[in-house]
XYZ file of C-alpha atoms in Angstrom:
744
model
C 0.000 0.000 0.000
C 1.261 3.441 -0.925
C 0.405 5.624 2.081
C 1.142 8.896 0.313
C -1.352 8.099 -2.405
C -4.199 6.925 -0.161
C -4.107 9.725 2.401
C -4.455 7.134 5.178
C -2.546 6.728 8.424
C -0.978 3.434 9.450
C -1.120 3.032 13.207
C 1.119 0.396 14.738
C 0.555 -0.425 18.399
C 1.489 -3.152 20.771
C -0.948 -5.355 22.646
C -2.044 -3.468 25.773
C -4.639 -4.242 28.427
C -8.087 -2.738 28.214
C -7.945 -1.406 31.781
C -5.423 0.915 33.379
C -3.779 0.103 36.713
C -4.102 3.819 37.638
C -1.912 6.897 37.725
C -0.270 5.790 40.980
C 1.415 2.930 39.098
C 2.650 5.311 36.434
C -0.031 4.331 33.882
C -1.547 6.881 31.533
C -5.283 5.950 31.510
C -5.642 7.307 27.978
C -3.255 4.613 26.734
C -5.954 2.005 27.475
C -9.206 1.493 25.593
C -11.731 1.385 28.464
C -10.877 4.723 30.156
C -10.420 6.318 26.733
C -13.932 5.344 25.653
C -15.371 6.544 28.973
C -13.555 9.883 28.602
C -14.854 10.335 25.053
C -18.462 9.522 25.998
C -18.304 11.826 29.021
C -16.761 14.727 27.101
C -19.163 14.582 24.144
C -22.310 14.177 26.265
C -21.312 16.892 28.763
C -20.435 19.459 26.080
C -23.617 18.652 24.118
C -25.761 19.155 27.228
C -24.060 22.463 28.055
C -24.336 23.713 24.466
C -28.005 22.764 24.327
C -28.626 24.583 27.615
C -27.130 27.747 26.097
C -28.867 27.461 22.701
C -32.348 26.426 23.874
C -33.451 30.033 24.637
C -32.441 30.912 21.052
C -34.766 28.241 19.681
C -32.023 25.938 18.375
C -32.520 22.160 18.330
C -30.424 19.479 20.037
C -29.173 18.490 16.600
C -27.428 21.858 16.171
C -25.813 21.504 19.607
C -24.285 18.130 18.738
C -23.010 19.431 15.399
C -21.333 22.388 17.120
C -19.693 20.096 19.688
C -18.385 17.958 16.837
C -16.773 21.017 15.243
C -15.470 22.211 18.617
C -13.632 18.928 19.198
C -12.346 18.720 15.632
C -9.202 19.982 13.920
C -10.819 23.178 12.623
C -10.433 24.940 15.983
C -7.527 23.063 17.547
C -5.477 21.872 14.609
C -4.226 18.330 14.090
C -1.650 18.369 16.888
C -3.553 19.484 19.979
C -1.993 17.548 22.861
C -5.158 16.927 24.884
C -7.554 16.037 22.062
C -4.928 13.918 20.282
C -4.691 11.800 23.435
C -8.428 11.539 24.098
C -9.243 10.922 20.422
C -6.049 9.090 19.516
C -5.806 7.148 16.265
C -5.348 3.830 18.105
C -8.690 4.285 19.935
C -10.738 4.938 16.824
C -11.845 1.351 16.163
C -13.246 0.737 19.645
C -14.690 4.233 20.087
C -16.332 4.408 16.672
C -17.930 1.004 17.308
C -19.549 2.373 20.475
C -20.678 5.500 18.663
C -22.064 3.580 15.708
C -23.880 1.206 18.052
C -25.535 4.304 19.515
C -26.656 5.280 16.010
C -28.147 1.793 15.505
C -30.133 2.078 18.741
C -31.238 5.628 17.919
C -32.584 4.676 14.480
C -34.235 1.609 16.000
C -36.034 3.896 18.453
C -36.905 6.228 15.582
C -38.468 3.291 13.726
C -40.543 2.479 16.831
C -41.813 6.045 17.045
C -42.807 6.241 13.377
C -46.508 5.828 12.754
C -46.731 4.179 9.339
C -50.486 4.587 9.536
C -49.947 8.313 8.963
C -48.860 7.585 5.394
C -52.054 5.579 4.838
C -54.214 8.306 6.410
C -52.518 11.139 4.508
C -54.956 13.367 2.658
C -54.573 14.854 -0.782
C -52.933 18.045 0.500
C -50.305 16.112 2.479
C -49.472 13.786 -0.411
C -49.142 16.645 -2.921
C -46.901 18.752 -0.641
C -44.796 15.706 0.293
C -44.346 14.646 -3.336
C -43.429 18.146 -4.546
C -40.963 18.555 -1.656
C -39.302 15.381 -2.976
C -39.446 16.003 -6.722
C -38.541 19.727 -6.860
C -35.134 19.654 -5.120
C -33.930 16.381 -6.633
C -34.884 17.487 -10.158
C -33.267 20.880 -9.700
C -30.101 19.358 -8.193
C -29.711 16.800 -10.991
C -30.086 19.572 -13.583
C -27.463 21.639 -11.755
C -25.209 18.550 -11.509
C -25.379 18.044 -15.261
C -24.544 21.716 -15.903
C -21.601 21.672 -13.469
C -20.040 18.440 -14.727
C -20.335 19.670 -18.321
C -19.086 23.234 -17.927
C -16.800 23.300 -14.880
C -13.331 21.863 -14.622
C -12.855 19.931 -11.395
C -10.727 17.202 -9.845
C -11.622 13.629 -10.873
C -12.690 12.660 -7.321
C -15.025 15.688 -7.108
C -16.386 15.032 -10.597
C -17.306 11.461 -9.565
C -18.947 12.662 -6.326
C -21.185 15.316 -7.880
C -24.200 12.990 -8.531
C -23.987 11.667 -4.956
C -23.853 15.203 -3.523
C -26.810 16.233 -5.688
C -28.943 13.329 -4.437
C -27.982 13.478 -0.756
C -28.373 17.253 -0.500
C -31.962 16.930 -1.707
C -32.917 14.061 0.620
C -35.646 14.780 3.182
C -34.976 13.222 6.587
C -38.197 12.632 8.505
C -36.757 12.449 12.022
C -34.894 15.779 11.625
C -38.187 17.490 10.736
C -40.002 15.887 13.688
C -37.259 16.838 16.156
C -37.244 20.419 14.841
C -41.044 20.709 15.063
C -40.925 19.321 18.619
C -38.139 21.739 19.630
C -40.152 24.653 18.218
C -43.203 23.422 20.224
C -45.280 23.288 17.030
C -46.005 19.571 17.140
C -49.715 20.121 17.922
C -50.184 23.021 15.498
C -51.699 22.621 12.040
C -48.418 23.682 10.455
C -46.417 21.181 12.528
C -48.805 18.327 11.730
C -48.703 19.165 8.024
C -44.889 19.353 8.041
C -44.561 15.985 9.812
C -46.997 14.104 7.579
C -45.576 15.700 4.399
C -42.014 14.842 5.437
C -43.052 11.197 5.857
C -44.237 11.137 2.244
C -41.189 12.959 0.865
C -38.830 11.009 3.150
C -40.210 7.674 1.970
C -39.744 8.737 -1.675
C -36.270 10.190 -1.031
C -34.807 7.203 0.751
C -36.360 4.727 -1.699
C -34.662 6.599 -4.536
C -31.398 6.817 -2.563
C -31.444 3.087 -1.864
C -32.066 2.349 -5.535
C -29.380 4.875 -6.570
C -26.739 3.289 -4.351
C -27.741 -0.224 -5.388
C -27.397 0.303 -9.147
C -24.146 2.193 -8.629
C -22.366 -0.900 -7.283
C -19.553 -2.415 -9.312
C -21.053 -5.912 -9.014
C -22.787 -7.765 -11.823
C -26.523 -7.524 -12.351
C -27.000 -11.065 -11.012
C -25.248 -10.172 -7.764
C -27.275 -6.967 -7.388
C -30.480 -8.956 -7.932
C -29.347 -11.451 -5.269
C -28.655 -8.639 -2.762
C -32.084 -7.136 -3.491
C -33.796 -10.527 -3.040
C -32.152 -11.022 0.351
C -33.211 -7.505 1.399
C -36.806 -8.435 0.598
C -36.307 -11.720 2.461
C -35.113 -9.843 5.553
C -38.156 -7.558 5.422
C -40.430 -10.614 5.121
C -38.756 -12.225 8.159
C -39.175 -9.024 10.187
C -42.801 -8.243 9.292
C -44.237 -11.751 8.927
C -42.313 -13.627 11.613
C -40.988 -11.187 14.215
C -43.880 -8.691 14.150
C -46.545 -11.354 14.908
C -44.327 -12.507 17.772
C -44.169 -8.944 19.153
C -47.931 -8.548 18.675
C -48.374 -11.716 20.758
C -46.197 -10.136 23.469
C -48.442 -7.071 23.429
C -51.538 -9.240 23.808
C -49.981 -11.050 26.770
C -49.386 -7.747 28.585
C -52.419 -6.741 30.663
C -53.661 -3.143 30.486
C -51.781 -0.974 32.947
C -49.135 -3.620 33.610
C -45.448 -3.343 32.772
C -44.001 -5.322 29.876
C -42.088 -8.380 31.063
C -38.322 -8.009 31.094
C -37.971 -11.203 29.022
C -39.999 -9.591 26.208
C -37.765 -6.495 26.198
C -34.582 -8.618 26.156
C -36.018 -10.771 23.347
C -36.607 -7.693 21.172
C -33.079 -6.391 21.785
C -31.749 -9.798 20.684
C -33.931 -9.499 17.561
C -32.374 -6.065 16.935
C -28.833 -7.415 17.084
C -29.791 -10.338 14.858
C -31.453 -8.132 12.208
C -28.496 -5.728 12.163
C -26.137 -8.692 11.762
C -28.212 -10.179 8.908
C -28.190 -6.781 7.154
C -24.382 -6.915 7.085
C -24.370 -10.565 6.031
C -26.741 -9.856 3.122
C -24.599 -6.945 1.894
C -26.713 -4.073 3.188
C -26.047 -1.334 5.681
C -26.354 -2.422 9.298
C -28.917 0.353 9.885
C -31.341 -1.181 7.358
C -32.284 -4.069 9.637
C -32.459 -1.845 12.742
C -34.878 0.655 11.175
C -37.020 -2.099 9.602
C -37.359 -3.908 12.949
C -38.211 -0.614 14.695
C -41.024 -0.014 12.213
C -42.337 -3.526 12.860
C -42.645 -2.993 16.640
C -46.329 -2.382 17.576
C -46.785 1.381 17.828
C -47.260 3.095 21.191
C -48.003 1.421 24.533
C -47.395 -1.032 25.966
C -44.481 -2.514 23.979
C -43.234 0.452 21.942
C -43.424 2.815 24.915
C -41.608 0.344 27.179
C -38.702 -0.029 24.744
C -38.392 3.731 24.310
C -38.519 4.392 28.046
C -35.847 1.766 28.711
C -33.057 3.194 26.580
C -34.011 6.533 25.015
C -32.316 8.768 27.605
C -29.072 6.778 27.532
C -28.960 6.618 23.740
C -29.877 10.253 23.000
C -27.828 11.798 25.836
C -24.713 9.572 25.955
C -24.185 7.491 22.804
C -25.630 9.768 20.103
C -23.458 12.842 20.922
C -20.410 10.570 20.594
C -21.599 9.500 17.127
C -21.923 13.144 16.029
C -18.461 13.926 17.370
C -16.910 11.112 15.313
C -18.939 12.075 12.241
C -18.221 15.814 12.337
C -14.844 15.992 14.101
C -13.186 14.712 10.941
C -14.236 17.881 9.108
C -11.386 20.389 8.859
C -12.730 23.548 7.253
C -9.231 24.889 6.671
C -8.315 21.894 4.486
C -11.311 22.181 2.149
C -10.550 23.278 -1.419
C -12.305 26.402 -2.656
C -13.738 24.655 -5.726
C -15.261 21.951 -3.508
C -16.824 24.681 -1.359
C -18.272 26.295 -4.470
C -19.756 23.076 -5.872
C -21.353 21.883 -2.636
C -22.630 25.372 -1.784
C -24.311 25.584 -5.191
C -26.101 22.312 -4.452
C -27.022 23.595 -0.997
C -28.626 26.711 -2.488
C -30.409 24.816 -5.290
C -31.675 22.226 -2.794
C -32.902 25.026 -0.521
C -34.757 26.713 -3.391
C -36.237 23.390 -4.535
C -37.525 22.416 -1.093
C -38.817 25.902 -0.368
C -40.757 26.026 -3.649
C -41.845 22.400 -3.263
C -43.368 23.222 0.092
C -44.696 26.717 -0.653
C -46.368 26.388 -4.060
C -48.686 23.448 -3.229
C -49.461 25.069 0.143
C -50.521 28.284 -1.579
C -52.600 26.217 -4.026
C -54.474 24.747 -1.037
C -55.195 28.277 0.264
C -52.714 28.229 3.119
C -51.789 31.840 4.101
C -48.484 33.028 2.524
C -46.629 33.430 5.860
C -47.615 29.890 6.916
C -46.720 28.520 3.467
C -43.290 30.153 3.715
C -42.818 28.774 7.247
C -43.801 25.307 5.997
C -41.218 25.568 3.219
C -38.536 26.488 5.770
C -39.551 23.604 8.064
C -39.276 21.087 5.229
C -35.953 22.655 4.168
C -34.049 21.881 7.360
C -31.780 19.054 6.262
C -27.446 16.632 5.886
C -22.346 15.618 5.074
C -17.321 18.008 5.213
C -19.134 21.063 3.490
C -22.606 19.515 3.406
C -22.416 19.400 7.195
C -21.423 23.085 7.260
C -24.297 23.960 4.912
C -26.708 22.108 7.139
C -25.391 23.747 10.287
C -25.811 27.201 8.721
C -29.253 26.587 7.213
C -30.737 24.768 10.236
C -29.268 27.209 12.724
C -30.572 30.199 10.762
C -34.035 28.955 9.859
C -35.057 27.744 13.310
C -35.338 31.231 14.874
C -36.951 32.585 11.683
C -39.700 29.948 11.803
C -40.221 30.656 15.494
C -40.589 34.358 14.710
C -42.891 33.943 11.703
C -45.327 31.337 12.937
C -47.274 31.564 16.179
C -50.351 29.261 16.298
C -52.075 31.462 18.893
C -52.304 34.344 16.370
C -55.145 32.460 14.680
C -57.276 32.874 17.783
C -57.317 36.671 17.392
C -60.350 36.273 15.107
C -62.313 34.515 17.886
C -64.427 37.402 19.231
C -66.702 37.297 22.293
C -66.399 33.563 22.927
C -67.610 34.015 26.491
C -70.433 32.798 28.739
C -71.668 36.371 29.172
C -72.027 36.914 25.415
C -73.673 33.539 24.724
C -77.444 33.880 24.606
C -79.479 31.520 26.795
C -81.391 30.483 23.682
C -78.229 29.514 21.791
C -76.403 26.210 22.056
C -73.875 26.529 24.895
C -70.581 24.845 23.958
C -68.102 23.654 26.574
C -64.730 21.929 26.184
C -63.867 19.874 29.285
C -60.354 18.491 29.800
C -59.590 15.467 31.987
C -56.178 14.311 33.223
C -57.398 11.369 35.305
C -60.648 9.410 35.405
C -61.244 10.531 39.021
C -62.152 13.977 37.645
C -65.066 12.531 35.662
C -67.809 12.711 38.364
C -67.120 16.358 39.244
C -67.044 17.406 35.564
C -70.365 15.641 34.931
C -71.857 17.267 38.041
C -70.731 20.696 36.818
C -72.337 20.038 33.419
C -75.589 19.075 35.173
C -75.520 22.314 37.170
C -75.135 24.278 33.907
C -78.832 23.400 33.408
C -79.092 22.096 29.833
C -82.723 21.987 28.635
C -84.576 21.738 25.343
C -84.665 25.568 25.168
C -81.034 25.973 26.346
C -79.206 22.985 24.792
C -75.549 22.234 25.474
C -72.810 20.650 23.385
C -69.893 19.279 25.390
C -66.507 18.266 24.012
C -64.580 16.074 26.462
C -60.846 15.552 25.917
C -58.801 13.015 27.878
C -55.261 14.447 27.969
C -52.436 11.888 27.947
C -48.662 12.249 27.829
C -47.109 11.026 24.563
C -44.682 8.133 25.094
C -43.030 5.750 22.660
C -43.933 7.810 19.600
C -42.980 10.992 17.753
C -46.436 11.768 16.407
C -49.215 13.285 18.562
C -52.604 11.686 18.169
C -56.151 13.025 18.535
C -58.696 10.201 18.627
C -62.412 10.923 18.181
C -64.516 8.274 19.948
C -67.611 8.243 17.764
C -70.682 6.397 19.110
C -71.244 3.026 17.499
C -67.702 2.806 16.169
C -64.845 0.932 17.789
C -61.810 3.169 18.282
C -58.480 1.899 16.983
C -56.794 3.265 20.097
C -57.775 2.545 23.697
C -55.827 4.415 26.346
C -55.735 3.467 29.984
C -58.818 4.836 31.827
C -60.331 6.220 28.587
C -62.989 3.496 28.439
C -64.293 4.434 31.933
C -64.459 8.110 30.971
C -66.222 7.313 27.676
C -68.825 5.064 29.336
C -69.573 7.640 32.058
C -70.180 10.486 29.602
C -72.190 8.297 27.219
C -74.472 7.389 30.149
C -74.801 11.065 31.105
C -75.716 11.947 27.506
C -78.455 9.288 27.482
C -79.901 10.547 30.789
C -80.187 14.087 29.385
C -82.725 12.943 26.753
C -81.285 14.971 23.893
C -80.603 18.177 25.827
C -76.848 17.496 25.769
C -74.637 16.291 22.928
C -71.310 14.822 24.074
C -68.291 14.432 21.767
C -65.417 12.427 23.239
C -61.730 12.705 22.332
C -58.413 11.376 23.551
C -55.388 13.613 22.925
C -51.993 11.940 23.199
C -49.310 14.623 22.947
C -46.244 15.948 24.751
C -47.491 17.949 27.739
C -45.192 20.787 26.649
C -47.439 21.429 23.616
C -50.752 19.690 24.395
C -52.319 23.080 25.200
C -52.137 23.875 21.461
C -54.375 20.868 20.766
C -56.871 22.052 23.382
C -56.873 25.646 22.070
C -57.165 24.524 18.455
C -60.121 22.259 19.287
C -61.800 25.065 21.252
C -61.380 27.438 18.293
C -62.628 24.900 15.735
C -65.705 23.974 17.798
C -66.496 27.613 18.745
C -66.720 26.839 22.458
C -67.513 29.533 25.020
C -65.765 27.853 27.955
C -62.830 25.497 28.524
C -62.902 23.658 31.861
C -59.580 22.313 33.135
C -58.995 20.427 36.407
C -56.592 21.963 38.920
C -53.227 20.165 39.037
C -53.763 19.197 42.716
C -56.322 16.409 42.843
C -58.140 15.516 46.081
C -58.719 11.743 46.085
C -59.716 9.086 48.599
C -56.108 8.181 49.412
C -54.988 11.805 49.732
C -53.864 14.712 47.547
C -52.117 13.850 44.274
C -50.089 16.459 42.447
C -49.963 16.194 38.624
C -46.937 18.443 38.124
C -47.123 18.566 34.306
C -50.778 19.631 34.416
C -49.902 22.931 36.095
C -47.818 24.052 33.116
C -50.573 22.923 30.707
C -53.180 24.916 32.650
C -51.028 28.050 32.608
C -50.563 27.826 28.838
C -54.315 27.323 28.292
C -55.097 30.371 30.458
C -52.658 32.392 28.372
C -53.679 31.260 24.881
C -57.276 29.970 25.006
C -59.594 31.445 22.336
C -62.486 31.596 24.831
C -63.190 31.790 28.560
C -61.465 29.319 30.899
C -62.487 27.748 34.190
C -60.078 25.941 36.535
C -62.006 23.436 38.644
C -60.583 22.677 42.098
C -62.442 19.494 43.022
C -62.663 18.600 46.708
C -65.537 16.175 46.243
C -68.341 18.567 47.205
C -69.165 19.271 43.563
C -70.019 15.591 43.047
C -72.606 15.196 45.790
C -74.470 17.921 47.649
C -74.620 18.000 51.427
C -78.227 19.133 51.086
C -80.399 16.582 49.291
C -82.931 19.240 48.275
C -80.773 22.118 47.069
C -77.234 22.517 45.774
C -75.658 25.596 47.371
C -73.457 27.728 45.111
C -71.689 30.883 46.289
C -70.191 33.682 44.192
C -67.810 36.307 45.573
C -68.240 39.306 43.260
C -65.878 42.290 43.509
C -65.474 43.888 40.067
C -63.973 43.251 36.642
C -64.564 41.077 33.583
C -63.631 37.782 35.248
C -66.114 38.344 38.096
C -68.797 39.211 35.541
C -68.015 35.978 33.688
C -68.301 33.973 36.925
C -71.659 35.603 37.680
C -72.827 34.980 34.086
C -72.138 31.289 34.648
C -73.984 31.532 37.976
C -77.013 33.017 36.192
C -77.200 29.887 34.043
C -76.916 27.662 37.097
C -79.570 29.687 38.958
C -82.197 28.506 36.465
C -81.679 24.939 37.726
C -84.534 23.977 40.047
C -82.164 22.318 42.529
C -79.668 25.187 42.778
C -79.535 27.820 45.520
C -77.314 30.711 44.466
C -75.809 33.229 46.870
C -74.025 36.300 45.490
C -71.823 38.197 47.938
C -71.012 41.599 46.442
C -67.750 42.897 47.892
C -67.672 46.692 48.102
C -64.006 47.673 47.975
C -63.673 50.756 50.150
C -59.896 50.852 49.511
C -60.296 51.216 45.756
C -58.853 54.549 44.651
C -59.267 54.506 40.869
C -62.658 54.087 39.191
C -63.319 53.007 35.622
C -66.890 54.184 35.150
C -67.436 52.023 32.082
C -66.378 48.932 34.045
C -68.571 49.974 36.975
C -71.537 50.303 34.637
C -70.944 46.800 33.256
C -70.686 45.431 36.804
C -73.942 47.118 37.806
C -75.704 45.786 34.687
C -74.999 42.138 35.474
C -75.780 42.605 39.181
C -79.107 44.141 38.177
C -79.777 41.241 35.812
C -79.216 38.805 38.684
C -81.515 40.750 41.009
C -84.280 40.690 38.413
C -83.810 36.980 37.716
C -83.746 36.028 41.413
C -86.647 38.244 42.455
C -89.280 36.222 44.289
C -87.105 33.094 44.496
C -86.313 32.259 48.094
C -83.403 29.928 47.312
C -81.414 32.776 45.745
C -79.919 35.632 47.747
C -77.828 38.768 47.299
C -75.815 40.559 49.976
C -73.370 43.444 50.007
C -70.296 43.412 52.226
C -67.948 46.372 52.633
C -64.257 45.609 53.166
C -61.389 48.012 53.831
C -58.346 45.766 53.445
C -57.204 42.207 52.778
C -57.535 41.246 56.474
C -61.240 42.029 56.459
C -61.623 40.264 53.122
C -59.970 37.082 54.414
C -62.070 37.195 57.610
C -65.259 37.540 55.587
C -64.461 34.725 53.146
C -63.300 32.263 55.828
C -66.504 32.869 57.795
C -68.752 31.647 54.974
C -66.540 29.532 52.673
C -67.716 26.151 54.001
C -71.403 27.102 53.749
C -71.547 26.105 50.076
C -71.104 23.057 47.876
C -69.369 25.056 45.132
C -67.788 28.526 45.040
C -67.346 30.576 41.843
C -64.777 33.389 41.730
C -63.132 35.513 39.043
C -59.433 35.019 38.402
C -58.055 38.563 38.102
C -59.009 42.205 38.526
C -58.286 44.971 36.047
C -57.620 47.835 38.439
C -55.068 47.949 41.233
C -56.401 47.948 44.759
C -54.690 47.624 48.152
C -57.393 45.065 48.905
C -55.856 42.572 46.491
C -52.266 43.780 46.454
C -51.759 42.392 49.941
C -52.901 38.952 48.826
C -50.319 38.700 46.035
C -47.410 38.811 48.464
C -48.033 35.235 49.654
C -49.745 33.758 46.616
C -49.081 30.002 46.314
C -50.991 29.407 43.046
C -50.892 32.612 40.923
C -52.827 30.905 38.126
C -55.920 30.873 40.410
C -55.884 34.601 41.050
C -56.268 36.332 44.411
C -59.394 34.722 45.848
C -58.921 31.388 44.091
C -55.499 31.052 45.692
C -56.904 32.030 49.092
C -59.538 29.276 48.897
C -57.114 26.626 47.606
C -53.738 27.225 49.296
C -52.321 24.591 51.615
C -53.070 26.610 54.773
C -56.702 27.220 53.784
C -59.480 25.641 55.870
C -61.840 25.618 52.897
C -63.328 22.174 52.198
C -65.435 23.258 49.237
C -64.891 22.802 45.501
C -63.946 26.002 43.670
C -64.342 27.107 40.051
C -61.999 29.952 39.071
C -63.244 31.718 35.921
C -61.267 33.814 33.454
C -63.137 35.651 30.708
C -61.689 35.438 27.201
C -58.605 37.636 26.885
C -58.859 40.222 24.115
C -56.114 39.721 21.476
C -56.800 42.806 19.421
């Protein structure tokens, strides 16, 4: 072998032990494979985590962080002779270290295959298919045309001339998992744009990688007979995976009871299958990743099996092994050694690929009447793609486009057109629409009781949309399942069947006065509020009811930590009014068998008016006794006369409605400061079955300013927090109401 001609390094080393005896015996740990691998894994994972921590506020994805760490540990910054890095990433450690890193890539793509929902391709509508196909055909056609022009008219080195077709194809490839990770990092996974980008990238990704596979296969130097044999064995491997191993995994799923953990033997069996499929891929002449991805796609989607496999190894793979793979892939790139002509050629393909994907995403989107800004954002999302200068191109494009997309597209802007979606502005003779969210089946009785108290009748009908909110595990794609009556749902989540049966029974008992539509939303809790807000906007609801994150149950208080963040986001972005229900059990069964006592503390402001408007609906129920306590704030210094007039109007409406009805009452109480307010509320708080309060107050008052200093749950407002905090003696359920926030 002529070393000078091949540009390779020959590394000669003696046989050394894998483990070091330690520095006290004079050993250099980095001369041994085990401590070297541990040092490399630790360094890459630590730097990736730190970089991601810094870049997250800027909207950059984890992918960008790992690419930057790869460059930071490469020769571009430190040169080829840096003493520390040359010892940690020495030439003699490459074989062992790269094997670890590549094994991490195998596991990562296996997990990616598990998370893919192939059913999305089957369910794809016309718009998705057209956008996906054009995102595939535009860039690859444009790049191949550019490749032909360059190879014909530009003088270049033989090796670059031979690589041009490969660069053209790979620069135009759409990688599905990169799009999904970007959409998730931008928190757009539940938005219409995010869903469209994900489903379109599945179509274009399937086309791209099929063409790439075919391109690489026909480019082999082997005879046609040998290529045919390799292709036959690839099909054979797919048949083994989908017709032998998949039924076996489906049997494992059937043997796992609902709510139970998957047996450890099943998990180990699937990991053995993974190693076997990867090995057979190599034996049959294919890339080792082929078998891993194919087996991942064959694993039954979602819980219990898919989720269990993801939960077992995802953190270790994505946080420890995958950063090491990126370091080995990118650290070999030395920008200073790249020839200017190579930079020019690859950059031309980067630009042409960018234009092709942008047009491929934008033009069909505009044809389907998607607004221009959203169409442009979609084109950028589908344009975020990967390989020395191709890696640099990707780093620049991905790192630049991510903040731009975040700036251009905000799903909540769509809700600005939702005007007066409130209880107060919904006529009693119109259909009253409510969206009720449920985190746990224990919230079902109190939600149903609240719907009963809303007093649906033939003259005042009600349409209720109930959404069971579940955390997404073992999948990349959020799912919204509509449980239509008379149809068996393809997805059954834990506890969903109990919730469905309870609401179906309630609907039947209402004799047509209530229509109930049931959904299950399976999404990351970081973005599930977008699903709730989108559904509320689409269904034109006037109120969204969400359970408080602290749940009072028979065995004690349970805190659903993730629910608190979801509730805060819904309060901030909902396209209608919102009610947070603090259920202490009293809203499920009244202490008084004859009447259900409801109390409203009314001070002033839009939220208090909304709470009273809801109380006016409840007051029409024959079994409801409503008490309104009007708090006269003597400490209030500023007066908005328009607001005061609106307050007086709704108080007057209540007085007229309750006139002559003994079960309803109205009292005025004057308070000077927060001490008097607390004394008043604590004296009567346990006299009711349910208390309604407004969340916030528009004008500043010393009466409420004192309460904010020790607020435990700011999302409940002043009085809601007072009635719910841990040191409160209140034993009554509370509904905190926020009127729709104006987004003008």
